[in-house]
Coordinates of C-alpha atoms in Angstrom, one line a residue:
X478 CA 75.2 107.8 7.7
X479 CA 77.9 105.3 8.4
X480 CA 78.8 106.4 11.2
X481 CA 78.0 103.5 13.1
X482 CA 81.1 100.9 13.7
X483 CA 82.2 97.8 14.7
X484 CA 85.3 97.0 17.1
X485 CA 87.5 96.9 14.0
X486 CA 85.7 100.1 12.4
X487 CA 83.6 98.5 9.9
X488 CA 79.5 99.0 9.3
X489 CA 78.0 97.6 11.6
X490 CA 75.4 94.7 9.6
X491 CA 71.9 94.4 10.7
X492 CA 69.0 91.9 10.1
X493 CA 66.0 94.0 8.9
X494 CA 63.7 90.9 7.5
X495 CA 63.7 87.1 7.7
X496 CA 61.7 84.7 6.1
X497 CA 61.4 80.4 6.2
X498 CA 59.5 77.1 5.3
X499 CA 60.6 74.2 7.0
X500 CA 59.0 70.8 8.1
X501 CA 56.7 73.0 10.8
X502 CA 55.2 75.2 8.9
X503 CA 55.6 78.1 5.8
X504 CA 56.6 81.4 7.5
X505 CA 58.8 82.4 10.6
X506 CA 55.9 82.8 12.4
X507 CA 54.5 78.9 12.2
X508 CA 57.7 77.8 12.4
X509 CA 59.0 79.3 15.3
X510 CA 55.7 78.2 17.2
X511 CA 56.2 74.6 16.8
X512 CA 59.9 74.9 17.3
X513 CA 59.4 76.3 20.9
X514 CA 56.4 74.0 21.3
X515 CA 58.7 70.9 21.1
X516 CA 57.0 69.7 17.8
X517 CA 58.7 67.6 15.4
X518 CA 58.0 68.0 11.3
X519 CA 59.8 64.6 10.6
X520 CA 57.3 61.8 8.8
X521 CA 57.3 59.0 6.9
X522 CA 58.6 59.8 3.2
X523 CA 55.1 59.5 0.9
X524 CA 56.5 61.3 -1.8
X525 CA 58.3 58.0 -3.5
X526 CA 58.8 54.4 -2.7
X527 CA 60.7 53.6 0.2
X528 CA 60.6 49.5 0.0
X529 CA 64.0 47.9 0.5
X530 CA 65.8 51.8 1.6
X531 CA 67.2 51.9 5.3
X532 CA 65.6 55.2 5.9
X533 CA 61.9 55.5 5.0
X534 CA 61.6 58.9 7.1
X535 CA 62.3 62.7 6.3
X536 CA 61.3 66.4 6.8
X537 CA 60.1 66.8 3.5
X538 CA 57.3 69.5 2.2
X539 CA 55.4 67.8 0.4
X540 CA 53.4 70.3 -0.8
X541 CA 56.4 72.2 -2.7
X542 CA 56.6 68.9 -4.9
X543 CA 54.9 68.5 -8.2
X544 CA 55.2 65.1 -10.1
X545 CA 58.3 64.7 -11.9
X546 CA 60.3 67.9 -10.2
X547 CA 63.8 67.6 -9.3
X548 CA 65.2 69.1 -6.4
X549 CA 66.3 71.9 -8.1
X550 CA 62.7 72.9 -8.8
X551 CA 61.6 72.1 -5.3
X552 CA 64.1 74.3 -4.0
X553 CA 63.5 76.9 -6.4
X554 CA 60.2 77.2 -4.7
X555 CA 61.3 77.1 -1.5
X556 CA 63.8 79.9 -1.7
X557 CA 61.6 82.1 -3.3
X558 CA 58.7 82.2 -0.9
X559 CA 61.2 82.8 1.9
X560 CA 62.7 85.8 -0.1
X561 CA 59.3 87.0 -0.6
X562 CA 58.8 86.4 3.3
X563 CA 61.7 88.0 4.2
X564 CA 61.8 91.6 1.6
X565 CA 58.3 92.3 2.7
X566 CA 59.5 92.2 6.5
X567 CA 61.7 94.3 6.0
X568 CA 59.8 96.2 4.0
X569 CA 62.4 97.7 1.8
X570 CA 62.6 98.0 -2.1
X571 CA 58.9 97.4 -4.0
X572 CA 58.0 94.3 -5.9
X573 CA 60.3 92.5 -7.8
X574 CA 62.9 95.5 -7.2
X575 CA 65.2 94.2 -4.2
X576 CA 68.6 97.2 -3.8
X577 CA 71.2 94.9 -3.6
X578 CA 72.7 91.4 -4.7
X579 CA 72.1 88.0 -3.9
X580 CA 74.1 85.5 -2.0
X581 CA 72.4 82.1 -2.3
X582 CA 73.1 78.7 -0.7
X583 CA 72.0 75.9 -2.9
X584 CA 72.2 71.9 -3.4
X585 CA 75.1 70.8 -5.8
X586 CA 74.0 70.9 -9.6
X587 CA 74.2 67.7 -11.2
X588 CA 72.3 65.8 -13.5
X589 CA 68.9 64.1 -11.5
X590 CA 67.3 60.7 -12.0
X591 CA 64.0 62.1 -14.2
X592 CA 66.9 63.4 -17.0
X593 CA 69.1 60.3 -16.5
X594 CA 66.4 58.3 -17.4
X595 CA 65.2 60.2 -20.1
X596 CA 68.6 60.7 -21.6
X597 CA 69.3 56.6 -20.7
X598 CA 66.2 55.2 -22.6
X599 CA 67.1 56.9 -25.9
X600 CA 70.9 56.2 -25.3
X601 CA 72.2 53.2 -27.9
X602 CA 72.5 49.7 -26.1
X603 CA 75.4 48.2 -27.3
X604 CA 79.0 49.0 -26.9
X605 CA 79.2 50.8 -23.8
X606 CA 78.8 50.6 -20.4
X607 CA 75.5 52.0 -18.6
X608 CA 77.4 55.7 -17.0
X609 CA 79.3 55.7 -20.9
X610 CA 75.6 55.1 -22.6
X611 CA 74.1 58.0 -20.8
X612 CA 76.9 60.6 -21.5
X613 CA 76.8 59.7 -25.2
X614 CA 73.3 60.1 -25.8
X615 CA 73.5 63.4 -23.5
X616 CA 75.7 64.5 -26.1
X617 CA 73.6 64.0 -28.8
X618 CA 70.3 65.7 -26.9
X619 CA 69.2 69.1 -27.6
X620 CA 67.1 69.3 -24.5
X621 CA 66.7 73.1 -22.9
X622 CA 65.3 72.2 -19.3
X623 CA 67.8 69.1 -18.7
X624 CA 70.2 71.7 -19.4
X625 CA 68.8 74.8 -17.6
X626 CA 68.6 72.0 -14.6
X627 CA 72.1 71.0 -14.4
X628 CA 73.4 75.1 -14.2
X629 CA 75.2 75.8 -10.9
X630 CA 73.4 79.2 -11.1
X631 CA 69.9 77.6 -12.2
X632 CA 68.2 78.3 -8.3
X633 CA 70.0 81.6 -7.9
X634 CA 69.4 82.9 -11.0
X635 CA 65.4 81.9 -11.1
X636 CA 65.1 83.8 -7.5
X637 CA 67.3 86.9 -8.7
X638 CA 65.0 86.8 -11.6
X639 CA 61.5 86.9 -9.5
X640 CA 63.1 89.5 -6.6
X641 CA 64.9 91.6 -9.0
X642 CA 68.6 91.5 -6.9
X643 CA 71.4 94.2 -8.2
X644 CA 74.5 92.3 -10.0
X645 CA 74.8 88.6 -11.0
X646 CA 73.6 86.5 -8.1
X647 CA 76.2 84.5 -6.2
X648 CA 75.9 80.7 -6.1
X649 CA 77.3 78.7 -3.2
X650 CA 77.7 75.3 -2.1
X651 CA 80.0 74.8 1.2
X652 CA 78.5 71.6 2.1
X653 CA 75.9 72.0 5.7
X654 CA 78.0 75.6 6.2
X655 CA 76.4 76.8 3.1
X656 CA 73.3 78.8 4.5
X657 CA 76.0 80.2 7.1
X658 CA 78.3 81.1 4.4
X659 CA 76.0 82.9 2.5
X660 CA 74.9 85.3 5.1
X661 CA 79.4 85.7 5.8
X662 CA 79.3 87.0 2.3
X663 CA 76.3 89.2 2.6
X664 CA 78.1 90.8 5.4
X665 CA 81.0 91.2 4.0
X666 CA 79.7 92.9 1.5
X667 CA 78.3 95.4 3.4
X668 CA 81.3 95.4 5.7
X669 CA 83.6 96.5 2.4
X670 CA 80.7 99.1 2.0
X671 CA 80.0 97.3 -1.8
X672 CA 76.2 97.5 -0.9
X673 CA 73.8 98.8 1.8
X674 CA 71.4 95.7 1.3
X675 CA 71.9 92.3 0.5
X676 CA 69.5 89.1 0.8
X677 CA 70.9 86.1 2.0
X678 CA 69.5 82.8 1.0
X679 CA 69.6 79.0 2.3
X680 CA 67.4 76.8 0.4
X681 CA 67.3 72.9 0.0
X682 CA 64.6 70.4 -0.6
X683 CA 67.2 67.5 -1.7
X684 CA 63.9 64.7 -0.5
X685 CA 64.6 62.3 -3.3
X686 CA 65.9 58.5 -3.6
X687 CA 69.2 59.2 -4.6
X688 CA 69.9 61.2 -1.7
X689 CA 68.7 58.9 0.6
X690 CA 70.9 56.4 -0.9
X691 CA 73.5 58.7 -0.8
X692 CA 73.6 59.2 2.9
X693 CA 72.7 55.9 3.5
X694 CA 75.7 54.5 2.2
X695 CA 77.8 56.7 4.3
X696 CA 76.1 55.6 7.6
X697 CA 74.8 59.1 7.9
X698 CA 71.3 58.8 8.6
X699 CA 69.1 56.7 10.8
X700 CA 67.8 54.1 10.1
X701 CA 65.3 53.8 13.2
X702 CA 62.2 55.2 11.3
X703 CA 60.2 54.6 14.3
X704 CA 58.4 56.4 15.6
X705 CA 59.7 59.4 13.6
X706 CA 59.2 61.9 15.2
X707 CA 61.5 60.6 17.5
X708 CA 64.6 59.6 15.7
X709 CA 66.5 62.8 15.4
X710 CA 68.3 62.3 19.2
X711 CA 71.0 65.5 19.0
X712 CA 73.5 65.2 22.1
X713 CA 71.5 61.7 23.5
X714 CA 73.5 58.9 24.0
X715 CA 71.1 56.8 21.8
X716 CA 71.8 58.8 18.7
X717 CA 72.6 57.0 15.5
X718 CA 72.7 59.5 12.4
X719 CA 70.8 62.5 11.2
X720 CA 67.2 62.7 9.1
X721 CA 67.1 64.3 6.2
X722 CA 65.0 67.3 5.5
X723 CA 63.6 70.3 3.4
X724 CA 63.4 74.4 3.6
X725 CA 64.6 77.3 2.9
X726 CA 65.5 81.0 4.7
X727 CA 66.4 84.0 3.8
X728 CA 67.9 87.4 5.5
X729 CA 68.1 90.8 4.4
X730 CA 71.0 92.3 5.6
X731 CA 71.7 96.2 5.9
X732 CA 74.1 98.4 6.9
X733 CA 73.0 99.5 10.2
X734 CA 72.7 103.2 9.9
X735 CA 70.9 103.2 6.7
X736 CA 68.6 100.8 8.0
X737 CA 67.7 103.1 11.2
X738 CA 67.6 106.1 8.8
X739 CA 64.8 104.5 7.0
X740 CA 63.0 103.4 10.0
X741 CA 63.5 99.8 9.7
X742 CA 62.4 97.5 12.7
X743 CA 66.2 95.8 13.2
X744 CA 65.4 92.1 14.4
X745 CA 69.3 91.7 15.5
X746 CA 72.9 92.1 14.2
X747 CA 75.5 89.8 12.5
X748 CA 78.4 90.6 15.1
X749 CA 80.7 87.4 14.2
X750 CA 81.6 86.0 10.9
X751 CA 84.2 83.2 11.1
X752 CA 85.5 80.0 8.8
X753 CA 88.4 77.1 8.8
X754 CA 88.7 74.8 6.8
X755 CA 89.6 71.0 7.7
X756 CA 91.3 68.8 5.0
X757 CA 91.3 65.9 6.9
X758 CA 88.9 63.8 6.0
X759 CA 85.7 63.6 2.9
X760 CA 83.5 63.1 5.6
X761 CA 84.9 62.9 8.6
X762 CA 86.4 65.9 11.2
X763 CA 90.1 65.8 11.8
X764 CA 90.4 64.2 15.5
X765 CA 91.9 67.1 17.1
X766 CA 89.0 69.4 16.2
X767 CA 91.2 72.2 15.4
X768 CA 89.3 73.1 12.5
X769 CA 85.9 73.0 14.4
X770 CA 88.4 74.9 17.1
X771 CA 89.5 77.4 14.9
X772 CA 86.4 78.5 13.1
X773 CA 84.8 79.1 17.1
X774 CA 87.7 81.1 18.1
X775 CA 87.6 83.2 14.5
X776 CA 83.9 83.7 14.9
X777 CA 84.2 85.2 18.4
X778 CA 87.3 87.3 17.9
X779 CA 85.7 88.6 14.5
X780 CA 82.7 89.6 16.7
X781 CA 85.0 91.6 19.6
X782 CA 83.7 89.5 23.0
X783 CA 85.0 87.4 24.9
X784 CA 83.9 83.8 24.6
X785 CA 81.9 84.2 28.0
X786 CA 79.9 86.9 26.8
X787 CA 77.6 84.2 24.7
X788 CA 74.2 83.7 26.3
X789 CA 73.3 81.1 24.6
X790 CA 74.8 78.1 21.3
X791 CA 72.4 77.4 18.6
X792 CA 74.3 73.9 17.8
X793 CA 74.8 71.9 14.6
X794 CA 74.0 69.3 16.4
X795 CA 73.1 66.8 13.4
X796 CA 72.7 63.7 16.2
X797 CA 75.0 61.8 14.4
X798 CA 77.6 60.0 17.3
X799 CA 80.6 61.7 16.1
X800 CA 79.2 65.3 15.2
X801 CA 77.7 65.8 18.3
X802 CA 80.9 64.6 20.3
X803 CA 82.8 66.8 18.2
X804 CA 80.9 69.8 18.4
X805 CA 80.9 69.7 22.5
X806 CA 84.3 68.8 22.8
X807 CA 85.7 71.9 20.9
X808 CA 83.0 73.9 22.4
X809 CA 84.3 73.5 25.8
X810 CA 88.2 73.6 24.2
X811 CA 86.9 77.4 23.3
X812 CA 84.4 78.2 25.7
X813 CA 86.0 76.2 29.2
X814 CA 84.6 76.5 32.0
X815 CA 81.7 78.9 30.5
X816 CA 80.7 76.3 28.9
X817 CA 78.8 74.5 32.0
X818 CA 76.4 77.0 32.2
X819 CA 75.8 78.0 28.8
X820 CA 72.9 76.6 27.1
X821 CA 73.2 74.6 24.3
X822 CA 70.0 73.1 21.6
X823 CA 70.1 71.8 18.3
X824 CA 66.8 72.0 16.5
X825 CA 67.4 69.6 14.1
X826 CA 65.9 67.4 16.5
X827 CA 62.4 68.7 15.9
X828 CA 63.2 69.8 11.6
X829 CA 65.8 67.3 10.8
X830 CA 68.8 68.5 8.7
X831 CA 68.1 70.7 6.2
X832 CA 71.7 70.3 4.8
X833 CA 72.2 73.8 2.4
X834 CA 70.0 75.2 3.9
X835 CA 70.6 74.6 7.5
X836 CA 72.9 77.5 8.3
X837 CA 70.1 79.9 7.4
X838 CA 67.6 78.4 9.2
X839 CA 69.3 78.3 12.3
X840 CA 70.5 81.7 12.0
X841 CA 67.1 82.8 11.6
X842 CA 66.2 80.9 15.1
X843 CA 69.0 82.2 16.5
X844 CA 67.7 86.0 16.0
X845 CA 64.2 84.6 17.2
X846 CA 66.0 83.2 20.5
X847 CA 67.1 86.9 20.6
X848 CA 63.8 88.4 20.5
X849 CA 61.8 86.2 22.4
X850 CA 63.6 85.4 24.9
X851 CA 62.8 82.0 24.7
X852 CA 65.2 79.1 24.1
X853 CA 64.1 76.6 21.7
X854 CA 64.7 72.8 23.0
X855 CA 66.4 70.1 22.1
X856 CA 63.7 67.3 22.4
X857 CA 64.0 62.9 22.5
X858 CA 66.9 63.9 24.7
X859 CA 68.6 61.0 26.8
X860 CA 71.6 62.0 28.8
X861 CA 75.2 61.5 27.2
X862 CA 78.0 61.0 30.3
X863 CA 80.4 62.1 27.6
X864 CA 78.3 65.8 26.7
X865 CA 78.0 66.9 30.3
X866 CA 75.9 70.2 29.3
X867 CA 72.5 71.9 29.5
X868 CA 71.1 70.8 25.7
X869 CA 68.0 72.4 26.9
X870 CA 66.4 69.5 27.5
X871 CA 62.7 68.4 25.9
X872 CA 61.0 71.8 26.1
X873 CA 61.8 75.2 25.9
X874 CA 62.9 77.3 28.9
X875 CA 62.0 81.5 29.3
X876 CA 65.4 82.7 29.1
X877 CA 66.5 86.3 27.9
X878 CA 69.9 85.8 25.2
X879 CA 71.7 88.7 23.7
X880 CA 74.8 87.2 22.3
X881 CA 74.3 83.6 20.4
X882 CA 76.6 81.4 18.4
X883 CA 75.6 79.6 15.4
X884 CA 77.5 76.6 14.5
X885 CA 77.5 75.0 11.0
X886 CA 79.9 72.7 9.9
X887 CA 80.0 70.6 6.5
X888 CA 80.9 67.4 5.1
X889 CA 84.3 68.3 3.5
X890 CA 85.6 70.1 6.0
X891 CA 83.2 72.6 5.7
X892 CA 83.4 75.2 9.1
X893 CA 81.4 78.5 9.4
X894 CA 79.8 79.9 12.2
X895 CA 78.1 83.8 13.2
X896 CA 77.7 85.5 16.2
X897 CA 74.2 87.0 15.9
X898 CA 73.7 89.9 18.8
X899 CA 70.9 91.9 20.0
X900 CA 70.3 95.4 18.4
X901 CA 72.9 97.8 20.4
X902 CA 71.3 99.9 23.2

């Protein structure tokens, strides 16, 4: 065993299992079917009041949500039946007894509105100001599942719990690269030869007012509404800001030769890991889009090919004006002339942005893209002048791929992105 290497003599990582919910369905399988049938998940939000808010639309999934959860719980939920999804396709380790750790993707902790309000009814009313109130009575309350709920490792540590990972989970939060990041540090893992399993997780179901307000306020999201299933426009001139959205995926990863020894089915292989970092702006990509830039060219180097060798870009591609510009500009700054002819779709046109969680998901795509040899599209497409490129274009197209790039990049300056390649012959 391990004899199996990559250009730079490392284990070569595998994807044995894959799991998913997302706004078309629970399960790769019902996802992937409306994804490749053009069919969008996005709706109008019924899950709280939306009188008086900009955006009244969203992925959400809604039958995850129980009265008074936070979106900790939610996503709790979420992550776990996409774990359970993805260990029993890969059929490795028994119930509740995964072999190796866990590298999970999750929403920021913080306090949520149903504990705020708690905490702020019983907080004294004089003296203070309203934030000051809060914090003082928060002090003085002795209350377990507020506290449980504002843990950075609360998600993780409730999904190690029901899968049974090896070692104290990892917790991460790298903006919309987190789902990406967390399969990097599954690899790497196994790369370093620390494990030969891991489980990768990207899980958010962040649905709730505040978050809406949230990106609101930064003239993120749409505020078209109708009809919503056609308001996510990635790479159309018309597009004005992302929609929001829930879900969760997970990957086991494995080192390759123990995975074939085994007898595992291999669904695909992380080739490319790559980051960079952009300091530039909170929210905003630095003009240039080195960073962006950078994190292509380290992905693609990282995975040994040339930059013509990928068949096909699984794209960001939030449909906000500037990401979308961004993206294709340093796309063809790597790619050049390639880049004319190499097929490009975001499919956050048909589940919305699934934030955390978004790198997973698409990764997940990606290896079905692989596998099928179908390319998902990129539907309520209208021509951009300045995006010149095959976005795939309103329904899917029979194509065979065996080299794909998926691109995730945060707010914050945020950059990951993998290069996910067919098993080798």
């Amino acid at each position: 065993m391990g004899e199996t290497r990559d250009h730079l003599g490392r284990p070569v990582v595998a994807v044995t299992g894959y799991g998913m919910i997302s706004s078309l369905g629970q399960g790769v399988t019902d996802s992937w079917a409306g994804l490749i049938a053009g069919r969008s998940g996005i709706k109008p939000i019924s899950r709280f009041p939306t009188q008086n808010m900009r955006t009244t639309i969203a992925g959400a999934i809604d039958y995850l949500w129980q009265d008074g959860d936070t979106a900790m719980d939610i996503t709790m939920r979420a992550g776990i039946l996409a774990a359970e999804e993805a260990i029993a396709d890969a059929n490795i380790g028994s119930p509740g007894d995964f072999p190796g750790p866990l590298f999970a993707a999750m929403p920021p902790a913080e306090m949520e509105w149903p504990y705020r309000k708690k905490i702020y009814r019983d907080a004294p009313a004089v003296g203070t100001d309203a934030y000051d109130r809060m914090i003082a009575a928060a002090r003085k309350t002795n209350d377990d599942d507020a506290y449980h709920h504002t843990l950075l490792g609360f998600i993780a540590a409730g999904i190690a719990e029901k899968i049974g990972t090896r070692g104290a989970p990892i917790s991460l939060t790298t903006a919309c690269a987190s789902g990406a990041t967390a399969i990097q540090l599954g690899a790497e893992a196994i790369r370093r030869g620390d494990t030969d399993a891991a489980i990768s997780i990207g899980a958010d179901c962040s649905v709730n007012p505040e978050m809406m307000i949230r990106f609101a306020l930064l003239s993120a999201l749409s505020g078209t509404n109708e009809p919503p299933t056609e308001v996510s426009r990635p790479f159309s001139k018309d597009r004005d800001g992302f929609v929001i959205a829930e879900g969760a995926a997970a990957l086991v990863l494995e080192n390759y030769d123990v995975a074939k020894a085994r007898g595992a089915k291999i669904h695909g292989i992380i080739r490319g890991i790559g980051e960079k970092a952009d300091d530039f702006h909170r929210t905003r990509s630095k003009p240039d889009g080195s960073a962006i830039i950078g994190a292509i060219r380290t992905t693609i180097a990282d995975a040994g090919i040339a930059p013509e060798e990928i068949d096909y870009i699984n794209a960001h591609g939030t449909s906000t004006p500037e990401n979308d510009k961004m993206e294709s500009m340093s796309l063809e700054a790597v790619l050049g002339e390639a880049m004319k002819k190499t097929p490009i779709s975001s499919n956050k046109s048909m589940i919305g942005h699934t934030l955390t969680a978004a790198g997973a998901i698409e990764a997940t795509f990606s290896i079905k893209t692989i596998e099928e040899g179908v390319l998902p599209p990129t539907i309520n497409y209208t021509p951009d002048p300045d995006i010149p490129f095959d976005v795939v274009p309103n329904a899917a197209r029979n194509q065979q791929v065996a080299t794909v790039l998926s691109n995730s990049f945060g707010f914050g300056g945020q950059n990951a992105c993998l290069v996910i390649t067919a098993e080798p012959a």
